[in-house]
Amino acid sequence: MNDPSRGRLIGIARRPKSGAPIETISHGEIVLGGGLSGDSKGLKFRNRGITILAREDWQSALDDLAERAGAGPIDLDWTTRRANLLVEGVRLPRARGGILRIGPVLLEVTYPTQPCVKMERAHPGLLKALHPNWRGGVTCRVIEGGAIAVGDLIDVVHAPPEQSIRLPG
């Protein structure tokens, strides 16, 4: 796929309760007014019920991390980022108000995902490597819910002009 507004869903993950290990699943249900069914965060934080990470942005952060450390390639699983969805081949909107469609699901970008101290615990320097250029992914509000599965297409329905947002940290 060479169209930067279209990609594919390649991973789904959830945390059944706060502090629980992340589990990957092959399909799930995105709930209106919430997030991924079975995930502890969605219903609690409706404007960031779903978090999405682009594989290319994750790899860019890992490459940056390796370069800063003067080390060889760093291989951390995408679930280290603790996002719900992993996509590839699509440039996620880098502005509030961006709209994404995955199958029947419609999501509105509400903010860049703010990497937390857990990233630093996972690997020193990861927090800083995720901050530039929305590399930590996006948080989304669910506009229309529905079933999703690994392999589904993801489309950027609306991409407002990019915003540069300085994250704390």
PDB file of C-alpha atoms in Angstrom:
ATOM      1  CA  MET A   1       0.000   0.000   0.000  1.00  0.00           C
ATOM      2  CA  ASN A   2       1.495   3.281  -1.068  1.00  0.00           C
ATOM      3  CA  ASP A   3      -1.431   5.512  -0.111  1.00  0.00           C
ATOM      4  CA  PRO A   4      -0.450   7.259   3.177  1.00  0.00           C
ATOM      5  CA  SER A   5      -4.138   7.714   4.015  1.00  0.00           C
ATOM      6  CA  ARG A   6      -4.785   3.954   3.998  1.00  0.00           C
ATOM      7  CA  GLY A   7      -3.155   1.197   5.963  1.00  0.00           C
ATOM      8  CA  ARG A   8      -3.849  -1.988   7.834  1.00  0.00           C
ATOM      9  CA  LEU A   9      -4.572  -2.955  11.433  1.00  0.00           C
ATOM     10  CA  ILE A  10      -1.808  -5.364  12.472  1.00  0.00           C
ATOM     11  CA  GLY A  11      -2.276  -5.629  16.246  1.00  0.00           C
ATOM     12  CA  ILE A  12      -4.915  -5.319  18.963  1.00  0.00           C
ATOM     13  CA  ALA A  13      -4.109  -5.238  22.693  1.00  0.00           C
ATOM     14  CA  ARG A  14      -5.949  -4.582  25.935  1.00  0.00           C
ATOM     15  CA  ARG A  15      -5.432  -4.466  29.681  1.00  0.00           C
ATOM     16  CA  PRO A  16      -8.321  -6.130  31.556  1.00  0.00           C
ATOM     17  CA  LYS A  17      -7.553  -4.091  34.685  1.00  0.00           C
ATOM     18  CA  SER A  18      -5.075  -1.469  35.786  1.00  0.00           C
ATOM     19  CA  GLY A  19      -1.650  -2.985  36.322  1.00  0.00           C
ATOM     20  CA  ALA A  20      -2.567  -6.225  34.546  1.00  0.00           C
ATOM     21  CA  PRO A  21      -0.324  -7.542  31.796  1.00  0.00           C
ATOM     22  CA  ILE A  22      -1.272  -6.518  28.276  1.00  0.00           C
ATOM     23  CA  GLU A  23      -2.924  -9.236  26.237  1.00  0.00           C
ATOM     24  CA  THR A  24      -2.992  -9.319  22.457  1.00  0.00           C
ATOM     25  CA  ILE A  25      -6.114 -10.471  20.654  1.00  0.00           C
ATOM     26  CA  SER A  26      -6.958 -11.067  17.001  1.00  0.00           C
ATOM     27  CA  HIS A  27     -10.349  -9.340  17.054  1.00  0.00           C
ATOM     28  CA  GLY A  28     -12.402  -7.177  19.365  1.00  0.00           C
ATOM     29  CA  GLU A  29     -15.305  -4.815  19.780  1.00  0.00           C
ATOM     30  CA  ILE A  30     -14.929  -1.027  19.967  1.00  0.00           C
ATOM     31  CA  VAL A  31     -17.709   0.375  22.126  1.00  0.00           C
ATOM     32  CA  LEU A  32     -19.372   3.755  21.538  1.00  0.00           C
ATOM     33  CA  GLY A  33     -18.693   6.079  24.470  1.00  0.00           C
ATOM     34  CA  GLY A  34     -15.859   3.858  25.610  1.00  0.00           C
ATOM     35  CA  GLY A  35     -13.077   1.953  23.985  1.00  0.00           C
ATOM     36  CA  LEU A  36     -11.941  -1.596  23.326  1.00  0.00           C
ATOM     37  CA  SER A  37     -14.225  -4.080  25.046  1.00  0.00           C
ATOM     38  CA  GLY A  38     -12.366  -5.706  27.934  1.00  0.00           C
ATOM     39  CA  ASP A  39      -9.857  -2.859  28.265  1.00  0.00           C
ATOM     40  CA  SER A  40      -9.773  -1.044  31.593  1.00  0.00           C
ATOM     41  CA  LYS A  41      -9.086   2.459  30.221  1.00  0.00           C
ATOM     42  CA  GLY A  42     -11.765   3.030  27.572  1.00  0.00           C
ATOM     43  CA  LEU A  43     -14.806   3.570  29.755  1.00  0.00           C
ATOM     44  CA  LYS A  44     -12.781   5.596  32.250  1.00  0.00           C
ATOM     45  CA  PHE A  45     -11.361   8.098  29.748  1.00  0.00           C
ATOM     46  CA  ARG A  46     -13.876   8.602  26.930  1.00  0.00           C
ATOM     47  CA  ASN A  47     -11.845  11.195  25.015  1.00  0.00           C
ATOM     48  CA  ARG A  48      -8.961   8.774  24.896  1.00  0.00           C
ATOM     49  CA  GLY A  49     -10.846   5.495  24.847  1.00  0.00           C
ATOM     50  CA  ILE A  50      -8.650   4.080  22.076  1.00  0.00           C
ATOM     51  CA  THR A  51      -4.928   4.573  21.561  1.00  0.00           C
ATOM     52  CA  ILE A  52      -3.333   3.877  18.190  1.00  0.00           C
ATOM     53  CA  LEU A  53       0.339   3.449  17.378  1.00  0.00           C
ATOM     54  CA  ALA A  54       1.803   3.357  13.865  1.00  0.00           C
ATOM     55  CA  ARG A  55       4.432   0.657  13.376  1.00  0.00           C
ATOM     56  CA  GLU A  56       6.578   3.101  11.399  1.00  0.00           C
ATOM     57  CA  ASP A  57       6.520   5.686  14.216  1.00  0.00           C
ATOM     58  CA  TRP A  58       7.359   3.000  16.791  1.00  0.00           C
ATOM     59  CA  GLN A  59      10.307   1.864  14.667  1.00  0.00           C
ATOM     60  CA  SER A  60      11.467   5.455  14.265  1.00  0.00           C
ATOM     61  CA  ALA A  61      11.439   5.900  18.052  1.00  0.00           C
ATOM     62  CA  LEU A  62      13.422   2.661  18.522  1.00  0.00           C
ATOM     63  CA  ASP A  63      15.937   3.710  15.861  1.00  0.00           C
ATOM     64  CA  ASP A  64      16.348   7.083  17.585  1.00  0.00           C
ATOM     65  CA  LEU A  65      16.755   5.355  20.934  1.00  0.00           C
ATOM     66  CA  ALA A  66      19.471   3.064  19.542  1.00  0.00           C
ATOM     67  CA  GLU A  67      21.285   5.985  17.923  1.00  0.00           C
ATOM     68  CA  ARG A  68      21.259   8.023  21.145  1.00  0.00           C
ATOM     69  CA  ALA A  69      22.560   5.053  23.101  1.00  0.00           C
ATOM     70  CA  GLY A  70      25.205   4.285  20.472  1.00  0.00           C
ATOM     71  CA  ALA A  71      23.898   0.735  20.468  1.00  0.00           C
ATOM     72  CA  GLY A  72      22.804  -1.784  17.889  1.00  0.00           C
ATOM     73  CA  PRO A  73      19.147  -2.239  17.011  1.00  0.00           C
ATOM     74  CA  ILE A  74      16.729  -2.161  19.929  1.00  0.00           C
ATOM     75  CA  ASP A  75      13.925  -4.683  19.695  1.00  0.00           C
ATOM     76  CA  LEU A  76      10.988  -3.885  21.965  1.00  0.00           C
ATOM     77  CA  ASP A  77       7.570  -5.344  21.269  1.00  0.00           C
ATOM     78  CA  TRP A  78       4.942  -2.761  20.302  1.00  0.00           C
ATOM     79  CA  THR A  79       2.906  -3.702  23.377  1.00  0.00           C
ATOM     80  CA  THR A  80       5.621  -2.017  25.448  1.00  0.00           C
ATOM     81  CA  ARG A  81       3.987   1.238  24.267  1.00  0.00           C
ATOM     82  CA  ARG A  82       0.698   0.036  25.848  1.00  0.00           C
ATOM     83  CA  ALA A  83      -1.435   1.145  22.889  1.00  0.00           C
ATOM     84  CA  ASN A  84      -4.685  -0.607  21.942  1.00  0.00           C
ATOM     85  CA  LEU A  85      -4.129  -0.757  18.194  1.00  0.00           C
ATOM     86  CA  LEU A  86      -1.051  -1.120  15.998  1.00  0.00           C
ATOM     87  CA  VAL A  87      -1.362  -0.036  12.372  1.00  0.00           C
ATOM     88  CA  GLU A  88       1.034   0.072   9.453  1.00  0.00           C
ATOM     89  CA  GLY A  89       1.209   1.803   6.101  1.00  0.00           C
ATOM     90  CA  VAL A  90      -0.808   4.842   7.173  1.00  0.00           C
ATOM     91  CA  ARG A  91       0.263   8.241   8.425  1.00  0.00           C
ATOM     92  CA  LEU A  92      -1.917   8.949  11.440  1.00  0.00           C
ATOM     93  CA  PRO A  93      -3.324  12.491  11.594  1.00  0.00           C
ATOM     94  CA  ARG A  94      -1.103  14.745  13.656  1.00  0.00           C
ATOM     95  CA  ALA A  95      -3.870  17.101  14.734  1.00  0.00           C
ATOM     96  CA  ARG A  96      -6.915  17.081  16.932  1.00  0.00           C
ATOM     97  CA  GLY A  97     -10.059  16.416  14.953  1.00  0.00           C
ATOM     98  CA  GLY A  98      -8.521  13.896  12.574  1.00  0.00           C
ATOM     99  CA  ILE A  99     -10.961  11.110  11.716  1.00  0.00           C
ATOM    100  CA  LEU A 100     -10.041   7.454  11.201  1.00  0.00           C
ATOM    101  CA  ARG A 101     -12.154   4.520  10.025  1.00  0.00           C
ATOM    102  CA  ILE A 102     -11.390   0.879  10.762  1.00  0.00           C
ATOM    103  CA  GLY A 103     -14.137  -1.267   9.269  1.00  0.00           C
ATOM    104  CA  PRO A 104     -17.394   0.013  10.811  1.00  0.00           C
ATOM    105  CA  VAL A 105     -15.536   1.940  13.550  1.00  0.00           C
ATOM    106  CA  LEU A 106     -15.123   5.706  13.345  1.00  0.00           C
ATOM    107  CA  LEU A 107     -12.586   7.396  15.658  1.00  0.00           C
ATOM    108  CA  GLU A 108     -11.722  11.043  16.284  1.00  0.00           C
ATOM    109  CA  VAL A 109      -8.160  11.982  17.213  1.00  0.00           C
ATOM    110  CA  THR A 110      -8.272  13.929  20.476  1.00  0.00           C
ATOM    111  CA  TYR A 111      -4.568  14.305  21.292  1.00  0.00           C
ATOM    112  CA  PRO A 112      -1.150  12.729  20.826  1.00  0.00           C
ATOM    113  CA  THR A 113      -0.676   9.833  23.225  1.00  0.00           C
ATOM    114  CA  GLN A 114       1.392  11.100  26.124  1.00  0.00           C
ATOM    115  CA  PRO A 115       4.124   8.579  26.919  1.00  0.00           C
ATOM    116  CA  CYS A 116       4.422   8.001  30.657  1.00  0.00           C
ATOM    117  CA  VAL A 117       7.157   6.972  33.057  1.00  0.00           C
ATOM    118  CA  LYS A 118       6.389   3.303  32.296  1.00  0.00           C
ATOM    119  CA  MET A 119       8.175   3.845  28.992  1.00  0.00           C
ATOM    120  CA  GLU A 120      11.318   4.881  30.834  1.00  0.00           C
ATOM    121  CA  ARG A 121      11.072   1.799  33.045  1.00  0.00           C
ATOM    122  CA  ALA A 122      10.748  -0.376  29.930  1.00  0.00           C
ATOM    123  CA  HIS A 123      13.931   1.078  28.429  1.00  0.00           C
ATOM    124  CA  PRO A 124      15.973   4.146  29.462  1.00  0.00           C
ATOM    125  CA  GLY A 125      15.443   6.964  26.957  1.00  0.00           C
ATOM    126  CA  LEU A 126      12.253   5.525  25.435  1.00  0.00           C
ATOM    127  CA  LEU A 127      10.071   8.264  26.936  1.00  0.00           C
ATOM    128  CA  LYS A 128      12.108  10.973  25.203  1.00  0.00           C
ATOM    129  CA  ALA A 129      12.302   9.004  21.930  1.00  0.00           C
ATOM    130  CA  LEU A 130       8.488   8.812  21.753  1.00  0.00           C
ATOM    131  CA  HIS A 131       7.833  12.540  22.250  1.00  0.00           C
ATOM    132  CA  PRO A 132       8.720  14.109  18.860  1.00  0.00           C
ATOM    133  CA  ASN A 133       6.322  14.152  15.926  1.00  0.00           C
ATOM    134  CA  TRP A 134       3.470  12.273  17.617  1.00  0.00           C
ATOM    135  CA  ARG A 135       5.617   9.084  17.607  1.00  0.00           C
ATOM    136  CA  GLY A 136       3.820   7.802  20.698  1.00  0.00           C
ATOM    137  CA  GLY A 137       0.623   7.538  18.666  1.00  0.00           C
ATOM    138  CA  VAL A 138      -2.788   9.132  19.015  1.00  0.00           C
ATOM    139  CA  THR A 139      -5.633   8.983  21.497  1.00  0.00           C
ATOM    140  CA  CYS A 140      -9.124   8.759  20.080  1.00  0.00           C
ATOM    141  CA  ARG A 141     -12.742   9.197  21.026  1.00  0.00           C
ATOM    142  CA  VAL A 142     -15.131   6.578  19.640  1.00  0.00           C
ATOM    143  CA  ILE A 143     -17.712   8.126  17.295  1.00  0.00           C
ATOM    144  CA  GLU A 144     -19.100   4.840  15.913  1.00  0.00           C
ATOM    145  CA  GLY A 145     -18.397   1.457  17.461  1.00  0.00           C
ATOM    146  CA  GLY A 146     -18.219  -1.997  15.939  1.00  0.00           C
ATOM    147  CA  ALA A 147     -16.166  -5.137  15.445  1.00  0.00           C
ATOM    148  CA  ILE A 148     -12.524  -4.979  14.343  1.00  0.00           C
ATOM    149  CA  ALA A 149      -9.979  -7.656  13.471  1.00  0.00           C
ATOM    150  CA  VAL A 150      -6.303  -7.845  12.640  1.00  0.00           C
ATOM    151  CA  GLY A 151      -6.031  -7.333   8.889  1.00  0.00           C
ATOM    152  CA  ASP A 152      -8.803  -4.710   8.671  1.00  0.00           C
ATOM    153  CA  LEU A 153      -8.093  -1.641   6.573  1.00  0.00           C
ATOM    154  CA  ILE A 154      -7.654   1.711   8.305  1.00  0.00           C
ATOM    155  CA  ASP A 155      -8.477   4.881   6.411  1.00  0.00           C
ATOM    156  CA  VAL A 156      -7.797   8.504   7.255  1.00  0.00           C
ATOM    157  CA  VAL A 157     -11.190  10.086   6.572  1.00  0.00           C
ATOM    158  CA  HIS A 158     -10.116  13.596   7.604  1.00  0.00           C
ATOM    159  CA  ALA A 159      -6.646  14.960   8.332  1.00  0.00           C
ATOM    160  CA  PRO A 160      -6.633  18.572   9.568  1.00  0.00           C
ATOM    161  CA  PRO A 161      -3.437  20.609   9.149  1.00  0.00           C
ATOM    162  CA  GLU A 162      -0.719  19.138  11.353  1.00  0.00           C
ATOM    163  CA  GLN A 163      -0.233  20.573  14.838  1.00  0.00           C
ATOM    164  CA  SER A 164       3.014  20.663  16.729  1.00  0.00           C
ATOM    165  CA  ILE A 165       2.264  19.945  20.360  1.00  0.00           C
ATOM    166  CA  ARG A 166       4.894  19.987  23.066  1.00  0.00           C
ATOM    167  CA  LEU A 167       4.265  17.109  25.424  1.00  0.00           C
ATOM    168  CA  PRO A 168       5.263  17.330  29.072  1.00  0.00           C
ATOM    169  CA  GLY A 169       8.498  15.578  30.050  1.00  0.00           C
TER     170      GLY A 169
END
